[in-house]
XYZ file of C-alpha atoms in Angstrom:
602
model
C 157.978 67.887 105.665
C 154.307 66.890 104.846
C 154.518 64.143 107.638
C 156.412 66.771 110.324
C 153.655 68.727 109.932
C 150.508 66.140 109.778
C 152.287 64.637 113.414
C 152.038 68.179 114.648
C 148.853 68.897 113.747
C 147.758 65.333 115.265
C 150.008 66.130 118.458
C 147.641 69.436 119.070
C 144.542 67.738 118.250
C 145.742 65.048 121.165
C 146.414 68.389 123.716
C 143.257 69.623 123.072
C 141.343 66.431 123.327
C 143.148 65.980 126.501
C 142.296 68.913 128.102
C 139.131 69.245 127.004
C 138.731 65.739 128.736
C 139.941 67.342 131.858
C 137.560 70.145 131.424
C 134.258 67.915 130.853
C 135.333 65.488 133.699
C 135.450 67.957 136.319
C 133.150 69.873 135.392
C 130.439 67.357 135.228
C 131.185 65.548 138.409
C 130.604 68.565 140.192
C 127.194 68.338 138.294
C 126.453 64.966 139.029
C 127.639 64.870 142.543
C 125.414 67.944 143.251
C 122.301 66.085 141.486
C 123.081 63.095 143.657
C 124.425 60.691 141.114
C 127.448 58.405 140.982
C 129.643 58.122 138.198
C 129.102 54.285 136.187
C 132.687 52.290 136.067
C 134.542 52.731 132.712
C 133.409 50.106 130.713
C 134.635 48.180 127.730
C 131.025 47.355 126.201
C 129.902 50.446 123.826
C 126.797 52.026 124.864
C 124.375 54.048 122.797
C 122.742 57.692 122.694
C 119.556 57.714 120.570
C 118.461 61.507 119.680
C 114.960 61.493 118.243
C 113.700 64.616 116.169
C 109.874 64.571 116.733
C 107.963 64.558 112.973
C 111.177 64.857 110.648
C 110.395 63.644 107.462
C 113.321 62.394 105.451
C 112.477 64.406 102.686
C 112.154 67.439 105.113
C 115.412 66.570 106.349
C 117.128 66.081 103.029
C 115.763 69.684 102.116
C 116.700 71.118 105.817
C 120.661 70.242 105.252
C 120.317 71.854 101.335
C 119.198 74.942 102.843
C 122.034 74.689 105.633
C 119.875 74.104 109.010
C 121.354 71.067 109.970
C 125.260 71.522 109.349
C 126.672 68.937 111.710
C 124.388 66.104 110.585
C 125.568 67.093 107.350
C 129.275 67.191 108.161
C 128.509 63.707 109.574
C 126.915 62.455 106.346
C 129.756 64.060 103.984
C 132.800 63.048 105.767
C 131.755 59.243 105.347
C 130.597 58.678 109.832
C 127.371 57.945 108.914
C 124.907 56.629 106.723
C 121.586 58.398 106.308
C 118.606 56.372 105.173
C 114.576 56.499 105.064
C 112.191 54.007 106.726
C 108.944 53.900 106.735
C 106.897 54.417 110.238
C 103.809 52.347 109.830
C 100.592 52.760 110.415
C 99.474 54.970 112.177
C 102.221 57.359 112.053
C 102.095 58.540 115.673
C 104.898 59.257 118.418
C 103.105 56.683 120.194
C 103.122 53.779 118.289
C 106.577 54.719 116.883
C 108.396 54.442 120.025
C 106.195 51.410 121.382
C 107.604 49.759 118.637
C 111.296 51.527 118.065
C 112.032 50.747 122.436
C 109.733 47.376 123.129
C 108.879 45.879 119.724
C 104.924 46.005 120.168
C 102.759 48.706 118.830
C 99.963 46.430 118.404
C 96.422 47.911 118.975
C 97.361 51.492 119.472
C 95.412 52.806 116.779
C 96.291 56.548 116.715
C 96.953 59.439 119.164
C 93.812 59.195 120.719
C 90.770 56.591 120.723
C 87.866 55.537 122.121
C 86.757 51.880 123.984
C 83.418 51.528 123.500
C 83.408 48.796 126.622
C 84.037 51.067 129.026
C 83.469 54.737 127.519
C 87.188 55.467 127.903
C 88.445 57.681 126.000
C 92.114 57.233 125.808
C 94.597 60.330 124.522
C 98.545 59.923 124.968
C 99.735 62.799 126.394
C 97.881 61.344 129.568
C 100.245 59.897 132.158
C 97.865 57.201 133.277
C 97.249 56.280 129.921
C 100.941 55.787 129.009
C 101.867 53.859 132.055
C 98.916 51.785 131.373
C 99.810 51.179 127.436
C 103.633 50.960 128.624
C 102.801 47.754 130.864
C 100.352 46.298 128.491
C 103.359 46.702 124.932
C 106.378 45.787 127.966
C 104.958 42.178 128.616
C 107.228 39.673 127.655
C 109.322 41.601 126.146
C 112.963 44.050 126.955
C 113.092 47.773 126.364
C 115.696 48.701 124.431
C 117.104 50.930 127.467
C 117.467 48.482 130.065
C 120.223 50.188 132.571
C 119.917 53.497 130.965
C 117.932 57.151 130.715
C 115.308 58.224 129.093
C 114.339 62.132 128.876
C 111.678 63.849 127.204
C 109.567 60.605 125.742
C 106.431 58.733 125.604
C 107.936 55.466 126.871
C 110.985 54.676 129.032
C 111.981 51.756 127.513
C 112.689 50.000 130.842
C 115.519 52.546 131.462
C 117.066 52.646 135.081
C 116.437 56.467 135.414
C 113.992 57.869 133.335
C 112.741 61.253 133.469
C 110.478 63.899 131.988
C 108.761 60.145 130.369
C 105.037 60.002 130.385
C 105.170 56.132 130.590
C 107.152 56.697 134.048
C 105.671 60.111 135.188
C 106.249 60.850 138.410
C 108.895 58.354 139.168
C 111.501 60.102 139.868
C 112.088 63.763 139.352
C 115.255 65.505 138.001
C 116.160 67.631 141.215
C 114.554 65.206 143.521
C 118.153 64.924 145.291
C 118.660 68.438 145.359
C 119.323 70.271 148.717
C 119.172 74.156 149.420
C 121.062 76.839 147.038
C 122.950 73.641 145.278
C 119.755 73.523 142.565
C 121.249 77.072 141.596
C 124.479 76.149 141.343
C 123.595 73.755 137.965
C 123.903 76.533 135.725
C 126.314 78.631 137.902
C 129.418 75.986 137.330
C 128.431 77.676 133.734
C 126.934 81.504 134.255
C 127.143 82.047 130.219
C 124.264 78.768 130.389
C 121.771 80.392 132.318
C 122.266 83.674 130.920
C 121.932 82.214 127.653
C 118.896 80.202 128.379
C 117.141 83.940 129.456
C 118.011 85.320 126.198
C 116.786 82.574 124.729
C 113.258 82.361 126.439
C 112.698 86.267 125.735
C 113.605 86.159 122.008
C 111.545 82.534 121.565
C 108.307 84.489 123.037
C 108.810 87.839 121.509
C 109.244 86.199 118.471
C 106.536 83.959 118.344
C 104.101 87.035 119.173
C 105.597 88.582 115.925
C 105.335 86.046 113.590
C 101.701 85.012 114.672
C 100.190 88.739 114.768
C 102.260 89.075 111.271
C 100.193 85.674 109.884
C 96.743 86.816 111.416
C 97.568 90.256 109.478
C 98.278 88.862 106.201
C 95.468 86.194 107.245
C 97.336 83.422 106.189
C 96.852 81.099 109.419
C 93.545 80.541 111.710
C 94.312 80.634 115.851
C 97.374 82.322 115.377
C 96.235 84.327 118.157
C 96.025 81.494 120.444
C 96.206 82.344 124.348
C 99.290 80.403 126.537
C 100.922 79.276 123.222
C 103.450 81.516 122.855
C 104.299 80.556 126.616
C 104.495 76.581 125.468
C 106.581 77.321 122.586
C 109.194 78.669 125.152
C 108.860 75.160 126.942
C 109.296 73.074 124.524
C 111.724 75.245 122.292
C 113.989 76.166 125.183
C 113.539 75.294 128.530
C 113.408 71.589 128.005
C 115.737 71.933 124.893
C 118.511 73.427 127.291
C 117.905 70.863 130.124
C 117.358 67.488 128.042
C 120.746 68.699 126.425
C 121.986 68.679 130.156
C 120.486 65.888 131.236
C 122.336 63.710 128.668
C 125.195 65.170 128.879
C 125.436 64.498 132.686
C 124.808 61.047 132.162
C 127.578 60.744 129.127
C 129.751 61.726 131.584
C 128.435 59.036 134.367
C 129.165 56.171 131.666
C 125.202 55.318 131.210
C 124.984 52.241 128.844
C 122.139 53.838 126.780
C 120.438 56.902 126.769
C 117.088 58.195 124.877
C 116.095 61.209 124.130
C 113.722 62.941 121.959
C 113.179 66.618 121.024
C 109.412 68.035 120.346
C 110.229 71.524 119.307
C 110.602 70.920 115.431
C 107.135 69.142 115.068
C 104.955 71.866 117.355
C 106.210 73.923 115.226
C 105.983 72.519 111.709
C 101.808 71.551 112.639
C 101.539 75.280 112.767
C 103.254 77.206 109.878
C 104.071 73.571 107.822
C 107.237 71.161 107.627
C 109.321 73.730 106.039
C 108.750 76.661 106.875
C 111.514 79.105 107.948
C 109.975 78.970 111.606
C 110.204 75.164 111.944
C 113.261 74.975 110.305
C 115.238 77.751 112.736
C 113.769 75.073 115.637
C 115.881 72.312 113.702
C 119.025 74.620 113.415
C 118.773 74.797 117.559
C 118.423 70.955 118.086
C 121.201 70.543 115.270
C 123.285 72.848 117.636
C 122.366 70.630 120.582
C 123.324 67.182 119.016
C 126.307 68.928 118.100
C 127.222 69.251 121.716
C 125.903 66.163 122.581
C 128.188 64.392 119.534
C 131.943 66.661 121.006
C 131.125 65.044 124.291
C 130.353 61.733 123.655
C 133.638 61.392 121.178
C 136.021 62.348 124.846
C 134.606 58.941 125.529
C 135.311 60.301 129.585
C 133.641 56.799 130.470
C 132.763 54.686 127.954
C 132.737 55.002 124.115
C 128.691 55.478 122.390
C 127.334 55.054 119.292
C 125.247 57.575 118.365
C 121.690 57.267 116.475
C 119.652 60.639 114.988
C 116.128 59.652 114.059
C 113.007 60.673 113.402
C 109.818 59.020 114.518
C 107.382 59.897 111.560
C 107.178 62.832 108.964
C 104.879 65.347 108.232
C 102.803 66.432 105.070
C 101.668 69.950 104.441
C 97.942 69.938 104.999
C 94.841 72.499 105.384
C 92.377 71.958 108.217
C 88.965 70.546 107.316
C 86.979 72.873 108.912
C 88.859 75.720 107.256
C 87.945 74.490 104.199
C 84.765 73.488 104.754
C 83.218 75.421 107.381
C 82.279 72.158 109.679
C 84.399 69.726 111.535
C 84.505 66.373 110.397
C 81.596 65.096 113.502
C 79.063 67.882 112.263
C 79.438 66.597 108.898
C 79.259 63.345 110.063
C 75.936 64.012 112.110
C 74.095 65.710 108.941
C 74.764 62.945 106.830
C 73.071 60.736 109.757
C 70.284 62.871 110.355
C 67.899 63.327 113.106
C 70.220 65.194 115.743
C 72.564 62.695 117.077
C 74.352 63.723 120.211
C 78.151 63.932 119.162
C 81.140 63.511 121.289
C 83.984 64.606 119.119
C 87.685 65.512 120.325
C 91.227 66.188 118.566
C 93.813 68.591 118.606
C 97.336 68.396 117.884
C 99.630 66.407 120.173
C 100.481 69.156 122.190
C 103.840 68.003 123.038
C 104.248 71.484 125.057
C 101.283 70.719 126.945
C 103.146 68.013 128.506
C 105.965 69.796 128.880
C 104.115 71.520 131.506
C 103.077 68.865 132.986
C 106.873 67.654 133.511
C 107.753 71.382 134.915
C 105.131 71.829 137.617
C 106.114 68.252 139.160
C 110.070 69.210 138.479
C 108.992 72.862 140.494
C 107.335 70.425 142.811
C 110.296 68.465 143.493
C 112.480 71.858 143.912
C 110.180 72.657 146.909
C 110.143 69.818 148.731
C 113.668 69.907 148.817
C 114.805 73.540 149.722
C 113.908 75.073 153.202
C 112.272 78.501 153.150
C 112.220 81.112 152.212
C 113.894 79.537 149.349
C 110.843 77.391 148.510
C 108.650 80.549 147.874
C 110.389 80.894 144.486
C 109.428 77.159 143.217
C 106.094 77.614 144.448
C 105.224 80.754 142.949
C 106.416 79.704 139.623
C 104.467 76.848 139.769
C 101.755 78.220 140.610
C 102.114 80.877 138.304
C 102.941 77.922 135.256
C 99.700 75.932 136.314
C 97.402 79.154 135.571
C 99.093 80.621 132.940
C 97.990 77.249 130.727
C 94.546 75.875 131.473
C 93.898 72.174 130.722
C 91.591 71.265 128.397
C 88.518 68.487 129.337
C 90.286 66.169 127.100
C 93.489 66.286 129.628
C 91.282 66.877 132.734
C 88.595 64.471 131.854
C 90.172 60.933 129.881
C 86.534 59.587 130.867
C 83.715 59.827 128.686
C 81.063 59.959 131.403
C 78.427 60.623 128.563
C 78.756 56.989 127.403
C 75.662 57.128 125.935
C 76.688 59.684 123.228
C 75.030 58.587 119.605
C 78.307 59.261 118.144
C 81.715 59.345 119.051
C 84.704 61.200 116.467
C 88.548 61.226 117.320
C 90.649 62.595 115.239
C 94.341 62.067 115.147
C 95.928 64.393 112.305
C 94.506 63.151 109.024
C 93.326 59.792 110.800
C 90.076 59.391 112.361
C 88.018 56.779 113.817
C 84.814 56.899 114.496
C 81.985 54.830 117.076
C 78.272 54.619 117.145
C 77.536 53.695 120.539
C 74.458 51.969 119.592
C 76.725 48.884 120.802
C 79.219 48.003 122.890
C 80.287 46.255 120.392
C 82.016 46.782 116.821
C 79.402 47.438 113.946
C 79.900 45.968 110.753
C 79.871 47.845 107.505
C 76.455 46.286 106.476
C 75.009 47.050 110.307
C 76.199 50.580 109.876
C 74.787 50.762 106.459
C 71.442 49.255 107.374
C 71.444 51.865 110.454
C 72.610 55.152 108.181
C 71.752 54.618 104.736
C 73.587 57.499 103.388
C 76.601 57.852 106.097
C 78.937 55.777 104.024
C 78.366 56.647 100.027
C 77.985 60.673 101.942
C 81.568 60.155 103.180
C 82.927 58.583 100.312
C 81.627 61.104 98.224
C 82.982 64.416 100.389
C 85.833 66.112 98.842
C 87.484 66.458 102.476
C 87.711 62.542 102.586
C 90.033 59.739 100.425
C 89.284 56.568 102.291
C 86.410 55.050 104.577
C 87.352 51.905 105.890
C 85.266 49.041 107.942
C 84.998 45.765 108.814
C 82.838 43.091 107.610
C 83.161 39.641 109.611
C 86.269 39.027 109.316
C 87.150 40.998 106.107
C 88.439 44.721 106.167
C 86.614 46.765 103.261
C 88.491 50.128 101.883
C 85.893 52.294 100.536
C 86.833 55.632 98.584
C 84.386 57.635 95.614
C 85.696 55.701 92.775
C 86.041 52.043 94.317
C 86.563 49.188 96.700
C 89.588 47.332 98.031
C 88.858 44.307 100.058
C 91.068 42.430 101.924
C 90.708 38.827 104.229
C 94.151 38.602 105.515
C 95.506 36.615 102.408
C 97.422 37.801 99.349
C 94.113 38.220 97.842
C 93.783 42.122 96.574
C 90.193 42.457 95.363
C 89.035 45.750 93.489
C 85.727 47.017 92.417
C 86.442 49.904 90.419
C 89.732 51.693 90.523
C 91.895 50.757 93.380
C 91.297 53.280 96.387
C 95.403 53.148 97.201
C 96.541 53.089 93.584
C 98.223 56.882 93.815
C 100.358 55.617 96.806
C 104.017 54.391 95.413
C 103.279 51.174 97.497
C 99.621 50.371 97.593
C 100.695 46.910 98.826
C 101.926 47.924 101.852
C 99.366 50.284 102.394
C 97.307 47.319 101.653
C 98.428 45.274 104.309
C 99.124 48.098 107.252
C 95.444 49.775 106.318
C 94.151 45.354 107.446
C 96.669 45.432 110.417
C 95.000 48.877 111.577
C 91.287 47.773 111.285
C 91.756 45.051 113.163
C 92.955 46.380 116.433
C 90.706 45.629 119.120
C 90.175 49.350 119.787
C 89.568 50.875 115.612
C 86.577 52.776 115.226
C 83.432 51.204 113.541
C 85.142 53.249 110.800
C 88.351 54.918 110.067
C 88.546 57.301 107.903
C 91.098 59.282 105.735
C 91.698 62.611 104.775
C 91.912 63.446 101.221
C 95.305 63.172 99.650
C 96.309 65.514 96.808
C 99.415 63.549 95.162
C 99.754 66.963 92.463
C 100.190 69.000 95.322
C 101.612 66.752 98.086
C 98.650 68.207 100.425
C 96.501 66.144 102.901
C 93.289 67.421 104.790
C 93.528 67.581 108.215
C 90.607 67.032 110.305
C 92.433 68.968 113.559
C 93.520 72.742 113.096
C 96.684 71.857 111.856
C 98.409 72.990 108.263
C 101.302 69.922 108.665
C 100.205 66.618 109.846
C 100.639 62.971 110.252
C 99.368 59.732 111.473
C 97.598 58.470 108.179
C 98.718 57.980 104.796
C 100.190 60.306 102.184
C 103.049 61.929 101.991
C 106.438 62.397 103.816
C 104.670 61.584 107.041
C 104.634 58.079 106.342
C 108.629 58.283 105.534
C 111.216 58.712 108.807
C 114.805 58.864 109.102
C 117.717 57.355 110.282
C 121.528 58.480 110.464
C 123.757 56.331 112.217
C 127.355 55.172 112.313
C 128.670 54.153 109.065
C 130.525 51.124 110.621
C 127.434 49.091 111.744
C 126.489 48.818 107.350
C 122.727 48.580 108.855
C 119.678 48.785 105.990
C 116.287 50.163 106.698
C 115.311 49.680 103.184
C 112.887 46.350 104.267
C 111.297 48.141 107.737
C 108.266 48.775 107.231
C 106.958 49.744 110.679
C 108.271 50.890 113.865
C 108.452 47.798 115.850
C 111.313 46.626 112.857
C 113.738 48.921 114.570
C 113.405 46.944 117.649
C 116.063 43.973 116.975
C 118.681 46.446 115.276
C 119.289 48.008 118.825
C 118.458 45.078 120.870
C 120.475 42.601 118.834
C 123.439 44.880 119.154
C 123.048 46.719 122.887
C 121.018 44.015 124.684
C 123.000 41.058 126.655
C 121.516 37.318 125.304
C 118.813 38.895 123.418
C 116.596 36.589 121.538
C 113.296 37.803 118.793
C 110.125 37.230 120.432
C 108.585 37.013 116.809
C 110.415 36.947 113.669
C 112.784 39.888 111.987
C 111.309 41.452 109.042
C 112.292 39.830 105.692
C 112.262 41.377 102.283
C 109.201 41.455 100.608
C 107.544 42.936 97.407
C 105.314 45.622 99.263
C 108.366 46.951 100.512
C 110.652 47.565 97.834
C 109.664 51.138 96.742
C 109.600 52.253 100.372
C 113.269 54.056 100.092
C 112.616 55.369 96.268
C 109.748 57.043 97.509
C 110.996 58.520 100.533
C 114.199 60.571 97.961
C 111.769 61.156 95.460
């Protein structure tokens, strides 16, 4: 009787896969025909769909499924699919140089979100599309994204993919409605009304509700800029609009049988800078991208074209922090200046990635696109809401401006999260500790001794000194570890590994004359930010240093030995890429790496 009723049960399942199947394929070739695409042969070769959760720590994500926000990865994890485990990011921990080194393999020299090159007075911030293209072709030589014949939505890098869209490192490419004619853009949604309604219910409730919960923190006074003009209109962006059509995007292209597909959502980590990595705001933002990979997941497992394997990751964490200036009443360049004395002119820039900031970039040139290709008076509609997009959020200098045209500022500051390097354009080229020293006699012992700062760190010929108030680390590239005092990285788990990714950093051709380090509470898990930011990452301390991966069970991968970004690399390209050879060796166990994964579930 059991076995009657186990073949019926399994007989169901099989109708409803089946016409669910039917459903799906019909329903998205209309989509793709009306967006211009053709449908990929079946193939026999699995592909892959890589979802990336923007600043998930695996701690945060451990704590996320305990409190119930991501149910389907957990249902994954619990009914044996998948494997969940930590790795650690690298330094710095920055979208950037994650996904340089997750899709290409190189991450070398980009030393944080944004930077300065004292050569040329550039100053170089990634959420620039000239920037991107130009690091994308510089990290790309000699060497195969991990996307080659596939899509990319929504990221910093393409990863050589075929079709690549909403990508900074491909911006302006191609544009998602570019092959739409007439009414047939409206039609998208309207082969699904309850989509489009649903996305207008969203957007509402996403802005009402962020205007409640900030006038509710500046009431109780718990949160500076909470009043912030345009963001409640980038939250939308990023939480909703882009959501909703990334989650179309890739589900068109599941359909079409695309060998690999990339994809990464932002609105988890705008969200956790401002009101922290746990907080009930950033964690409802999960819930909605949980919701979306759920969708994502029923599709792919039709397998209408081919069958995928699907990754969730993360590309860095976050650590609960508290703005420098909040605590101290100056930023971290007017401290800087009083400790140098005698009015320097200071050039200092940094705040928050602003994933939704690009966003809008990506929507006026998708609006764009719409009005090129519909005759009047259909256009008017694109072109008002473009216009209308463009005013409603003004660029700053730093987006208008990548040029430092004052390149004969005294002092240049950019801060990246809890990371910041710093230039005294007294040379073109990189000072030395003792030549900054001999310049500033009481810059570096002032900065060592400020409560706001753990670590100042600088170069001295061909050594990399880490500085801190109670003593010095420093380091010539060989197993050597030499300490004056107590060992600046000693409350880290892995001060090795610190060790050697602190060296790696300091000697990129574009690190400040110093870098310096926010203070790191290890009692109370809490980092000083030098941007207005209460969750940050892209130095040391912390979950931030600690991302995730969850992937299928079958493939008995270990991340326990990464211990940067650019280790993820061979994984996919070993597997997904045709005659792939390493450029450089694989990573290899080694002592600084073994507590990497206890301290990521501790």
């Amino acid at each position: 009787m059991r076995a009657l009723v186990a073949r019926l049960i399994q007989a169901l399942l099989d109708i409803v896969a089946a016409v669910s199947g039917t459903y799906y394929s019909r329903k998205y070739a209309a989509i793709a025909r009306r967006l211009g695409l053709a449908r990929g042969t079946a193939s026999n070769r699995r592909g892959f769909i890589a979802i990336q959760i923007d600043g998930l720590a695996y701690e945060h994500l451990v704590t996320a499924m305990e409190m119930g926000y991501c149910p389907h990865l957990q249902r994954l994890l619990q009914r044996g699919e998948y494997n969940l485990e930590p790795w650690h990011s690298g330094l710095p921990c920055t979208t950037p140089a994650a996904q340089a080194g997750i899709m290409f393999g190189n991450n070398d020299d980009i030393p944080a979100f944004r930077w300065y090159d004292k050569r040329s007075g550039e100053s170089v911030v990634c959420k620039l599309p000239g920037v991107v293209m130009a690091l994308q072709e510089r990290i790309a030589a000699g060497s195969r994204g991990i996307l080659v014949g596939g899509s990319s939505f929504v990221n910093m890098f393409d990863g050589d993919a075929a079709r690549s869209l909403f990508t900074l490192g491909s911006f302006n490419r191609k544009h998602f409605f570019e092959s739409v004619r007439g009414l047939e853009f409206l039609l998208l949604f309207a082969l699904n009304p309850f989509r489009t309604i649903k996305v207008a219910i969203l957007a509402g409730w996403e802005y009402l509700t962020d205007i409640y919960q900030r006038l509710s923190m500046a009431l109780r006074r718990e949160h500076p800029r909470t009043l912030e003009p345009g963001v409640a209109f980038l939250r939308v962006i990023s939480n909703v609009i882009f959501r909703e059509i990334q989650t179309f995007a890739v589900m068109v292209d599941i359909y079409r049988g695309v060998p690999s597909i990339y994809t990464t959502y932002y609105g988890y980590d705008e969200l956790a800078h401002k009101y922290g990595p746990t907080s009930r705001i950033a964690l409802r933002a999960l819930h909605s991208i949980d919701t979306r990979i759920h969708q994502i997941d029923t599709l792919r497992r039709l397998a209408l074209t081919r069958e995928y394997d699907l990754f969730i990751l993360s590309d860095h964490g976050m650590t609960s922090a508290k703005p420098f200036r909040h605590l101290y009443g100056r930023s971290l360049g007017e401290v800087l200046c009083a400790l140098i004395g005698g009015d320097p002119y200071l050039n200092e820039s940094g705040d928050a990635e602003q994933q939704g900031t690009m966003h809008v970039y990506y929507l006026v040139e998708e609006l764009a696109a719409i009005e090129r290709n519909v005759g009047l008076p259909l256009a008017y509609i694109p072109r008002t809401l473009r216009r209308l997009v463009s005013r409603r959020i003004a660029m700053s200098t730093e987006e208008a401006r990548p040029l430092d045209l004052l390149r004969r500022s005294d002092l240049v500051v950019r801060n990246s999260g809890s990371l910041s390097h710093v230039y005294f354009n007294v040379s073109p080229a990189r000072l030395h500790v003792s030549e900054i020293a001999a310049l500033y006699p009481n810059l570096i012992s002032g900065l060592a001794d400020h409560p706001g700062i753990w670590l100042v760190i600088g170069r001295e010929d061909e050594q990399v000194v880490i500085m801190s108030r109670d003593g010095v680390l420093t380091l010539n590239g060989s197993p050597a570890y030499a300490v004056e005092g107590t060992d600046p990285l000693a409350r880290l788990p892995a001060p090795w590994l610190a060790a050697a990714q602190i060296e790696r950093l300091a000697r990129f051709s574009n690190a400040g004359d110093l870098i310096l380090l926010g203070e790191y509470d290890v009692e109370s898990g809490r980092l000083v930010c030098f941007e207005e930011q209460w969750a940050c990452h892209g130095g040391l301390g912390g979950p931030q240093e600690v991302a995730f991966m969850a992937f299928p069970a079958a493939l008995r991968w270990s991340l326990r030995h990464v211990t940067q970004a650019s280790d993820i690399y061979p994984l996919f390209a070993r597997r997904y890429l045709a005659d792939w050879r390493p450029l450089r060796p694989t990573p290899e166990a080694t002592p600084a790496a073994e507590p990497i994964a206890d301290h990521a579930a501790s």
